[in-house]
């Protein structure tokens, strides 16, 4: 029996014995066990990545999450085990952080939960902090991350939540270890100072976060900060406002601001030591889908292993949006052919520089197309199938990579959740 047949058989067999097969998140107050199967295929040519620009990875993710609820409405536990299994990779191609080099990998997590009333909660241990995965209720500035790979972001330390009023939330986190999507070669690692010569975090430094957020039914205003000795201090704000229009229509605006400054031994004598990012998005939604426009500006690019500045709203599988003095602009449409089938088309334009010397200008243009289908009936109800293709081109006169860079990228994802309560 080949790999595809085995994986399909496993998915159908497990689904048939589950009483509740739903693609939904686990509530913090309920006892539940969720299984997630996620099959991903990536094939791309990304010349700006140098020797790692020829990309091929085919993986199968298996993710299990457990939540106990709260015993006596006071204490509980949560945990999980995540693993990504190699289905396909080639020695002469990069797997681009989908695998540990060219090998399978995984990790486990577990945390103690304490609830002191509905307005105070605390987690201690190793827990998820990936808002796209559902580990957090919303995009909490700096605390929340969004993994671009099969396995979600995980933090180790303590996470606290306090709501003084029904509209005001305070979040705090102290983190000593972390897994982010670029950590596939190390797994869960120490927070600390990144050594560019060894590619390791060889000086352990914990990181502290604090975020405040005010919200109502139509808006949310959030501001977060973090400090990490010898690494950086950061601020991030997110503003979201929704304006209901006529029946079935709405207008939503989002604005993100970000500042980071390097500290201590992470500072450089030859590269910028601080940066600012501003990005926004406007979305008009209708019963048939949505139209959106987004833009962003990054003053200085930084090493993503130290400061993550790839957080703006414009998106492309191929083109860099995280370069020096980079502007990125995007417009697009999501069209719902049926309640289950959605098509996306989104061109993107970029303008910036290859390095902090600003001697090579980048002019990029690309087009992203995607199809998303969600199974609504039958034993595989809730399965989500996503296919995206991206084509781009950059003009880089005088670059060592070439004056014209041509990109293409194809990504497929099949995700299936099933829940036991």
Tab-separated table of N, CA, C and O in Angstrom, residues 86-162:
chain	number	residue	atom	x	y	z
A	86	UNK	N	7.907	13.353	6.566
A	86	UNK	CA	8.359	13.590	5.195
A	86	UNK	C	7.731	12.584	4.237
A	86	UNK	O	7.892	11.378	4.386
A	87	UNK	N	7.017	13.100	3.239
A	87	UNK	CA	6.524	12.271	2.146
A	87	UNK	C	7.393	12.415	0.907
A	87	UNK	O	7.545	11.471	0.133
A	88	UNK	N	7.949	13.620	0.734
A	88	UNK	CA	8.787	13.847	-0.434
A	88	UNK	C	9.751	14.996	-0.215
A	88	UNK	O	9.383	16.035	0.323
A	89	UNK	N	11.006	14.807	-0.617
A	89	UNK	CA	12.040	15.842	-0.571
A	89	UNK	C	13.186	15.377	-1.460
A	89	UNK	O	13.345	14.173	-1.698
A	90	UNK	N	13.968	16.320	-1.936
A	90	UNK	CA	15.095	15.983	-2.801
A	90	UNK	C	16.365	16.616	-2.250
A	90	UNK	O	16.354	17.766	-1.804
A	91	UNK	N	17.447	15.857	-2.303
A	91	UNK	CA	18.705	16.320	-1.722
A	91	UNK	C	19.217	17.597	-2.372
A	91	UNK	O	19.891	18.402	-1.723
A	92	UNK	N	18.913	17.793	-3.648
A	92	UNK	CA	19.414	18.975	-4.347
A	92	UNK	C	18.442	20.147	-4.302
A	92	UNK	O	18.613	21.131	-5.019
A	93	UNK	N	17.405	20.047	-3.460
A	93	UNK	CA	16.429	21.122	-3.317
A	93	UNK	C	16.215	21.454	-1.844
A	93	UNK	O	16.342	20.588	-0.979
A	94	UNK	N	15.867	22.694	-1.578
A	94	UNK	CA	15.567	23.125	-0.217
A	94	UNK	C	14.144	22.716	0.163
A	94	UNK	O	13.246	22.711	-0.680
A	95	UNK	N	13.948	22.391	1.445
A	95	UNK	CA	12.588	22.144	1.940
A	95	UNK	C	12.003	23.388	2.611
A	95	UNK	O	10.863	23.352	3.079
A	96	UNK	N	12.766	24.463	2.689
A	96	UNK	CA	12.280	25.784	3.118
A	96	UNK	C	11.519	25.722	4.439
A	96	UNK	O	10.410	26.205	4.575
A	97	UNK	N	12.106	25.082	5.445
A	97	UNK	CA	11.592	25.018	6.814
A	97	UNK	C	10.356	24.137	6.985
A	97	UNK	O	9.746	24.142	8.056
A	98	UNK	N	9.984	23.369	5.974
A	98	UNK	CA	8.903	22.405	6.181
A	98	UNK	C	9.397	21.193	6.961
A	98	UNK	O	8.616	20.521	7.630
A	99	UNK	N	10.703	20.906	6.855
A	99	UNK	CA	11.310	19.758	7.517
A	99	UNK	C	12.584	20.191	8.227
A	99	UNK	O	13.083	21.306	8.026
A	100	UNK	N	13.109	19.303	9.049
A	100	UNK	CA	14.415	19.502	9.672
A	100	UNK	C	15.467	19.126	8.632
A	100	UNK	O	15.913	17.984	8.563
A	101	UNK	N	15.839	20.114	7.808
A	101	UNK	CA	16.670	19.805	6.651
A	101	UNK	C	15.838	19.021	5.655
A	101	UNK	O	14.979	19.569	4.973
A	102	UNK	N	16.071	17.702	5.614
A	102	UNK	CA	15.264	16.816	4.776
A	102	UNK	C	14.653	15.688	5.605
A	102	UNK	O	14.293	14.633	5.071
A	103	UNK	N	14.510	15.914	6.910
A	103	UNK	CA	14.025	14.862	7.794
A	103	UNK	C	12.757	15.288	8.533
A	103	UNK	O	12.502	16.470	8.749
A	104	UNK	N	11.981	14.285	8.947
A	104	UNK	CA	10.781	14.520	9.742
A	104	UNK	C	11.161	15.026	11.132
A	104	UNK	O	12.275	14.797	11.605
A	105	UNK	N	10.231	15.710	11.793
A	105	UNK	CA	10.495	16.171	13.155
A	105	UNK	C	9.173	16.459	13.856
A	105	UNK	O	8.108	16.503	13.232
A	106	UNK	N	9.245	16.670	15.167
A	106	UNK	CA	8.050	16.990	15.932
A	106	UNK	C	8.402	17.422	17.338
A	106	UNK	O	9.575	17.457	17.724
A	107	UNK	N	7.375	17.741	18.124
A	107	UNK	CA	7.574	18.140	19.510
A	107	UNK	C	6.266	17.955	20.272
A	107	UNK	O	5.196	17.762	19.680
A	108	UNK	N	6.360	17.995	21.590
A	108	UNK	CA	5.190	17.859	22.462
A	108	UNK	C	5.080	19.090	23.345
A	108	UNK	O	6.048	19.833	23.535
A	109	UNK	N	3.891	19.310	23.888
A	109	UNK	CA	3.675	20.444	24.771
A	109	UNK	C	2.675	20.081	25.853
A	109	UNK	O	1.888	19.145	25.714
A	110	UNK	N	2.726	20.824	26.953
A	110	UNK	CA	1.807	20.615	28.059
A	110	UNK	C	1.890	21.777	29.024
A	110	UNK	O	2.965	22.349	29.231
A	111	UNK	N	0.748	22.147	29.604
A	111	UNK	CA	0.721	23.300	30.503
A	111	UNK	C	-0.338	23.114	31.578
A	111	UNK	O	-1.358	22.446	31.369
A	112	UNK	N	-0.089	23.720	32.714
A	112	UNK	CA	-1.049	23.798	33.810
A	112	UNK	C	-1.849	25.083	33.662
A	112	UNK	O	-1.283	26.150	33.401
A	113	UNK	N	-3.180	25.000	33.833
A	113	UNK	CA	-4.049	26.166	33.687
A	113	UNK	C	-4.708	26.492	35.026
A	113	UNK	O	-5.152	25.590	35.739
A	114	UNK	N	-4.777	27.779	35.317
A	114	UNK	CA	-5.432	28.239	36.542
A	114	UNK	C	-6.456	29.307	36.166
A	114	UNK	O	-6.164	30.223	35.395
A	115	UNK	N	-7.653	29.160	36.727
A	115	UNK	CA	-8.744	30.099	36.456
A	115	UNK	C	-9.245	30.665	37.778
A	115	UNK	O	-9.758	29.932	38.620
A	116	UNK	N	-9.077	31.966	37.956
A	116	UNK	CA	-9.555	32.634	39.167
A	116	UNK	C	-10.681	33.581	38.767
A	116	UNK	O	-10.502	34.797	38.681
A	117	UNK	N	-11.833	33.007	38.450
A	117	UNK	CA	-12.943	33.795	37.944
A	117	UNK	C	-12.883	33.892	36.432
A	117	UNK	O	-11.906	33.493	35.790
A	118	UNK	N	-13.938	34.456	35.841
A	118	UNK	CA	-14.000	34.554	34.388
A	118	UNK	C	-13.046	35.592	33.822
A	118	UNK	O	-12.791	35.603	32.612
A	119	UNK	N	-12.511	36.464	34.678
A	119	UNK	CA	-11.679	37.553	34.157
A	119	UNK	C	-10.188	37.374	34.425
A	119	UNK	O	-9.398	38.276	34.144
A	120	UNK	N	-9.764	36.216	34.951
A	120	UNK	CA	-8.337	35.991	35.180
A	120	UNK	C	-7.982	34.540	34.886
A	120	UNK	O	-8.601	33.621	35.427
A	121	UNK	N	-6.971	34.354	34.022
A	121	UNK	CA	-6.503	33.008	33.689
A	121	UNK	C	-4.984	33.029	33.544
A	121	UNK	O	-4.396	34.025	33.131
A	122	UNK	N	-4.380	31.886	33.878
A	122	UNK	CA	-2.926	31.777	33.852
A	122	UNK	C	-2.533	30.401	33.328
A	122	UNK	O	-3.127	29.388	33.714
A	123	UNK	N	-1.546	30.371	32.440
A	123	UNK	CA	-0.971	29.118	31.953
A	123	UNK	C	0.511	29.096	32.301
A	123	UNK	O	1.207	30.105	32.141
A	124	UNK	N	0.983	27.927	32.730
A	124	UNK	CA	2.394	27.753	33.052
A	124	UNK	C	2.864	26.453	32.410
A	124	UNK	O	2.274	25.391	32.643
A	125	UNK	N	3.905	26.529	31.602
A	125	UNK	CA	4.426	25.337	30.939
A	125	UNK	C	4.754	25.635	29.492
A	125	UNK	O	5.292	26.692	29.161
A	126	UNK	N	4.402	24.713	28.618
A	126	UNK	CA	4.624	24.857	27.174
A	126	UNK	C	3.258	24.859	26.494
A	126	UNK	O	2.509	23.890	26.601
A	127	UNK	N	2.935	25.935	25.783
A	127	UNK	CA	1.579	26.143	25.271
A	127	UNK	C	1.637	26.827	23.910
A	127	UNK	O	2.637	27.439	23.522
A	128	UNK	N	0.542	26.752	23.176
A	128	UNK	CA	0.472	27.367	21.863
A	128	UNK	C	0.247	28.861	21.938
A	128	UNK	O	-0.501	29.351	22.791
A	129	UNK	N	0.880	29.606	21.018
A	129	UNK	CA	0.661	31.051	20.897
A	129	UNK	C	0.495	31.424	19.424
A	129	UNK	O	0.975	32.456	18.973
A	130	UNK	N	-0.200	30.573	18.691
A	130	UNK	CA	-0.413	30.773	17.256
A	130	UNK	C	-1.885	31.084	17.022
A	130	UNK	O	-2.735	30.209	17.139
A	131	UNK	N	-2.199	32.344	16.685
A	131	UNK	CA	-3.601	32.728	16.554
A	131	UNK	C	-4.250	32.110	15.317
A	131	UNK	O	-5.453	31.842	15.305
A	132	UNK	N	-3.486	31.851	14.255
A	132	UNK	CA	-4.063	31.202	13.074
A	132	UNK	C	-4.452	29.755	13.371
A	132	UNK	O	-5.426	29.237	12.821
A	133	UNK	N	-3.698	29.108	14.238
A	133	UNK	CA	-3.990	27.723	14.615
A	133	UNK	C	-5.150	27.648	15.601
A	133	UNK	O	-5.779	26.606	15.759
A	134	UNK	N	-5.446	28.756	16.284
A	134	UNK	CA	-6.508	28.771	17.277
A	134	UNK	C	-6.010	28.709	18.703
A	134	UNK	O	-6.802	28.558	19.635
A	135	UNK	N	-4.686	28.838	18.900
A	135	UNK	CA	-4.135	28.799	20.254
A	135	UNK	C	-4.530	30.027	21.061
A	135	UNK	O	-4.584	29.973	22.292
A	136	UNK	N	-4.769	31.142	20.373
A	136	UNK	CA	-5.177	32.393	21.009
A	136	UNK	C	-6.489	32.857	20.385
A	136	UNK	O	-6.760	32.570	19.216
A	137	UNK	N	-7.296	33.606	21.120
A	137	UNK	CA	-8.614	33.992	20.603
A	137	UNK	C	-8.570	35.032	19.500
A	137	UNK	O	-9.510	35.157	18.723
A	138	UNK	N	-7.490	35.809	19.425
A	138	UNK	CA	-7.345	36.830	18.393
A	138	UNK	C	-5.864	37.179	18.255
A	138	UNK	O	-5.023	36.646	18.983
A	139	UNK	N	-5.540	38.063	17.313
A	139	UNK	CA	-4.143	38.414	17.042
A	139	UNK	C	-3.645	39.392	18.101
A	139	UNK	O	-3.774	40.605	17.970
A	140	UNK	N	-3.057	38.875	19.155
A	140	UNK	CA	-2.547	39.689	20.254
A	140	UNK	C	-1.177	40.238	19.847
A	140	UNK	O	-0.268	39.463	19.543
A	141	UNK	N	-0.999	41.566	19.810
A	141	UNK	CA	0.269	42.134	19.339
A	141	UNK	C	1.487	41.534	20.041
A	141	UNK	O	1.534	41.441	21.268
A	142	UNK	N	2.453	41.093	19.222
A	142	UNK	CA	3.734	40.512	19.625
A	142	UNK	C	3.588	39.132	20.269
A	142	UNK	O	4.378	38.226	19.997
A	143	UNK	N	2.599	38.929	21.134
A	143	UNK	CA	2.418	37.620	21.764
A	143	UNK	C	1.952	36.593	20.740
A	143	UNK	O	2.441	35.465	20.696
A	144	UNK	N	0.997	36.972	19.907
A	144	UNK	CA	0.445	36.055	18.918
A	144	UNK	C	1.287	36.003	17.657
A	144	UNK	O	1.737	37.027	17.146
A	145	UNK	N	1.501	34.793	17.149
A	145	UNK	CA	2.219	34.583	15.898
A	145	UNK	C	1.328	33.805	14.938
A	145	UNK	O	0.296	33.263	15.331
A	146	UNK	N	1.756	33.744	13.686
A	146	UNK	CA	1.029	32.971	12.686
A	146	UNK	C	2.034	32.164	11.876
A	146	UNK	O	2.763	32.711	11.054
A	147	UNK	N	2.093	30.866	12.127
A	147	UNK	CA	3.057	30.015	11.445
A	147	UNK	C	2.710	29.877	9.972
A	147	UNK	O	1.548	29.705	9.605
A	148	UNK	N	3.721	29.940	9.123
A	148	UNK	CA	3.545	29.746	7.690
A	148	UNK	C	3.855	28.311	7.264
A	148	UNK	O	3.956	28.032	6.076
A	149	UNK	N	3.995	27.425	8.231
A	149	UNK	CA	4.304	26.032	7.927
A	149	UNK	C	3.317	25.112	8.639
A	149	UNK	O	2.340	25.563	9.222
A	150	UNK	N	3.580	23.816	8.612
A	150	UNK	CA	2.615	22.829	9.086
A	150	UNK	C	2.402	22.892	10.588
A	150	UNK	O	1.275	22.751	11.072
A	151	UNK	N	3.474	23.090	11.353
A	151	UNK	CA	3.374	23.084	12.807
A	151	UNK	C	3.271	24.507	13.349
A	151	UNK	O	3.943	25.414	12.863
A	152	UNK	N	2.443	24.724	14.376
A	152	UNK	CA	2.189	26.077	14.880
A	152	UNK	C	3.266	26.573	15.840
A	152	UNK	O	4.104	25.813	16.327
A	153	UNK	N	3.203	27.875	16.126
A	153	UNK	CA	4.112	28.501	17.083
A	153	UNK	C	3.782	28.050	18.502
A	153	UNK	O	2.616	27.978	18.888
A	154	UNK	N	4.827	27.761	19.273
A	154	UNK	CA	4.672	27.308	20.659
A	154	UNK	C	5.619	28.110	21.548
A	154	UNK	O	6.751	28.414	21.147
A	155	UNK	N	5.156	28.467	22.745
A	155	UNK	CA	5.976	29.191	23.713
A	155	UNK	C	6.082	28.392	25.003
A	155	UNK	O	5.172	27.631	25.350
A	156	UNK	N	7.183	28.587	25.716
A	156	UNK	CA	7.390	27.936	27.008
A	156	UNK	C	7.665	29.008	28.054
A	156	UNK	O	8.553	29.840	27.879
A	157	UNK	N	6.872	29.001	29.114
A	157	UNK	CA	6.993	30.014	30.152
A	157	UNK	C	5.672	30.179	30.865
A	157	UNK	O	5.088	29.204	31.352
A	158	UNK	N	5.153	31.417	30.906
A	158	UNK	CA	3.882	31.700	31.570
A	158	UNK	C	3.111	32.729	30.755
A	158	UNK	O	3.686	33.691	30.238
A	159	UNK	N	1.790	32.515	30.652
A	159	UNK	CA	0.902	33.412	29.916
A	159	UNK	C	-0.274	33.767	30.805
A	159	UNK	O	-0.963	32.878	31.321
A	160	UNK	N	-0.505	35.071	30.999
A	160	UNK	CA	-1.585	35.520	31.860
A	160	UNK	C	-2.580	36.398	31.132
A	160	UNK	O	-2.221	37.147	30.213
A	161	UNK	N	-3.858	36.298	31.553
A	161	UNK	CA	-4.947	37.095	30.982
A	161	UNK	C	-5.761	37.698	32.119
A	161	UNK	O	-6.111	37.008	33.084
A	162	UNK	N	-6.051	39.003	32.011
A	162	UNK	CA	-6.862	39.682	33.020
A	162	UNK	C	-7.762	40.690	32.321
A	162	UNK	O	-7.297	41.473	31.483
